[in-house]
Amino acid sequence: MINLIDLGGVAGSPAEQGFNIAANYWSKMFTNDATINLGVSFAALPPNVIGSTRSYAFDYSVQNWENGINATKSGSAIDSNIVLPTLNDGSVSFITNGTDASGTQNIGDAYKYVTSGDVSSTTLYLNSSVIKAIGGTLANPGALDGAVQFSSNFGFDFNPTDGVSANTFDFIGVAIHEIGHALGFVSGVDAIDYFAVPNGPGAGALGYNLNDTSLFSSLDMFRYSTDPTNLVAGSDPVLDLTVG
């Protein structure tokens, strides 16, 4: 269940129904009984800012994540056939693009796989919504899991069933997209692309080394390929963060 919390400007506005429809859409996509607390607002924002989503994430071991997935997955055909990564002492390894063996330092555009004795990650950076969904424990489960805000300065169409009017944005469609980020549809690859040294546009701006930093999300653990560059022995699919 998604519990919408009005952070300002939503009650009584057309955005209220739009947020409710978007939240109901996502609620029907899942079968567990986790309650996700999502703040929503509809108010004037700075010029050229249509909206934004903020979510909250925490360090979570790969091993506990995989245990949680196995313990809470449904009996559906999709869940029964999911391919979880093979762990090595609670660690996971994958192909990365433009990173070194630890999966964190930018070295150009070469495809890389961890060398013997190294691993890509032992700890994920999980959205609190995902932790709840897999039965994990949070220090404050009643806190917000995310917040979505839209600018009332822009033109929105709140009823896309009859088409989206010219020069307006589909409010419900955008709300579904933004709520998805708060529900865990995010990737740690963006952080590496931006902050990695020396080629990232934000290289040096982070203030600490990306090595030994939890970056990757639950979603990243389902990105497989057939290893077209033959970096890994065998022909089985392999976790590959260079693919979409």
PDB file of N, CA and C in Angstrom, residues 62-63 86-92 121-122:
ATOM      1  N   VAL A  62      24.430  -7.440   0.310  1.00  0.00           N
ATOM      2  CA  VAL A  62      23.932  -8.201  -0.834  1.00  0.00           C
ATOM      3  C   VAL A  62      23.327  -9.518  -0.363  1.00  0.00           C
ATOM      4  N   GLN A  63      23.971 -10.146   0.629  1.00  0.00           N
ATOM      5  CA  GLN A  63      23.471 -11.424   1.126  1.00  0.00           C
ATOM      6  C   GLN A  63      22.084 -11.284   1.750  1.00  0.00           C
ATOM      7  N   THR A  86      24.884 -15.219  -8.430  1.00  0.00           N
ATOM      8  CA  THR A  86      25.619 -16.189  -7.622  1.00  0.00           C
ATOM      9  C   THR A  86      26.572 -15.431  -6.716  1.00  0.00           C
ATOM     10  N   LEU A  87      26.425 -15.636  -5.414  1.00  0.00           N
ATOM     11  CA  LEU A  87      27.231 -14.883  -4.460  1.00  0.00           C
ATOM     12  C   LEU A  87      28.476 -15.655  -4.061  1.00  0.00           C
ATOM     13  N   ASN A  88      29.531 -14.920  -3.780  1.00  0.00           N
ATOM     14  CA  ASN A  88      30.781 -15.489  -3.296  1.00  0.00           C
ATOM     15  C   ASN A  88      31.046 -14.898  -1.923  1.00  0.00           C
ATOM     16  N   ASP A  89      30.745 -15.661  -0.870  1.00  0.00           N
ATOM     17  CA  ASP A  89      30.877 -15.167   0.504  1.00  0.00           C
ATOM     18  C   ASP A  89      30.104 -13.864   0.699  1.00  0.00           C
ATOM     19  N   GLY A  90      28.896 -13.826   0.161  1.00  0.00           N
ATOM     20  CA  GLY A  90      28.046 -12.657   0.333  1.00  0.00           C
ATOM     21  C   GLY A  90      28.359 -11.507  -0.596  1.00  0.00           C
ATOM     22  N   SER A  91      29.221 -11.730  -1.577  1.00  0.00           N
ATOM     23  CA  SER A  91      29.614 -10.669  -2.501  1.00  0.00           C
ATOM     24  C   SER A  91      29.156 -11.005  -3.915  1.00  0.00           C
ATOM     25  N   VAL A  92      29.046  -9.975  -4.736  1.00  0.00           N
ATOM     26  CA  VAL A  92      28.602 -10.162  -6.107  1.00  0.00           C
ATOM     27  C   VAL A  92      29.597  -9.502  -7.055  1.00  0.00           C
ATOM     28  N   SER A 121      30.898  -5.849  -5.344  1.00  0.00           N
ATOM     29  CA  SER A 121      30.126  -5.218  -4.272  1.00  0.00           C
ATOM     30  C   SER A 121      29.728  -6.229  -3.210  1.00  0.00           C
ATOM     31  N   THR A 122      29.809  -5.815  -1.961  1.00  0.00           N
ATOM     32  CA  THR A 122      29.282  -6.607  -0.849  1.00  0.00           C
ATOM     33  C   THR A 122      28.053  -5.941  -0.239  1.00  0.00           C
TER      34      THR A 122
END
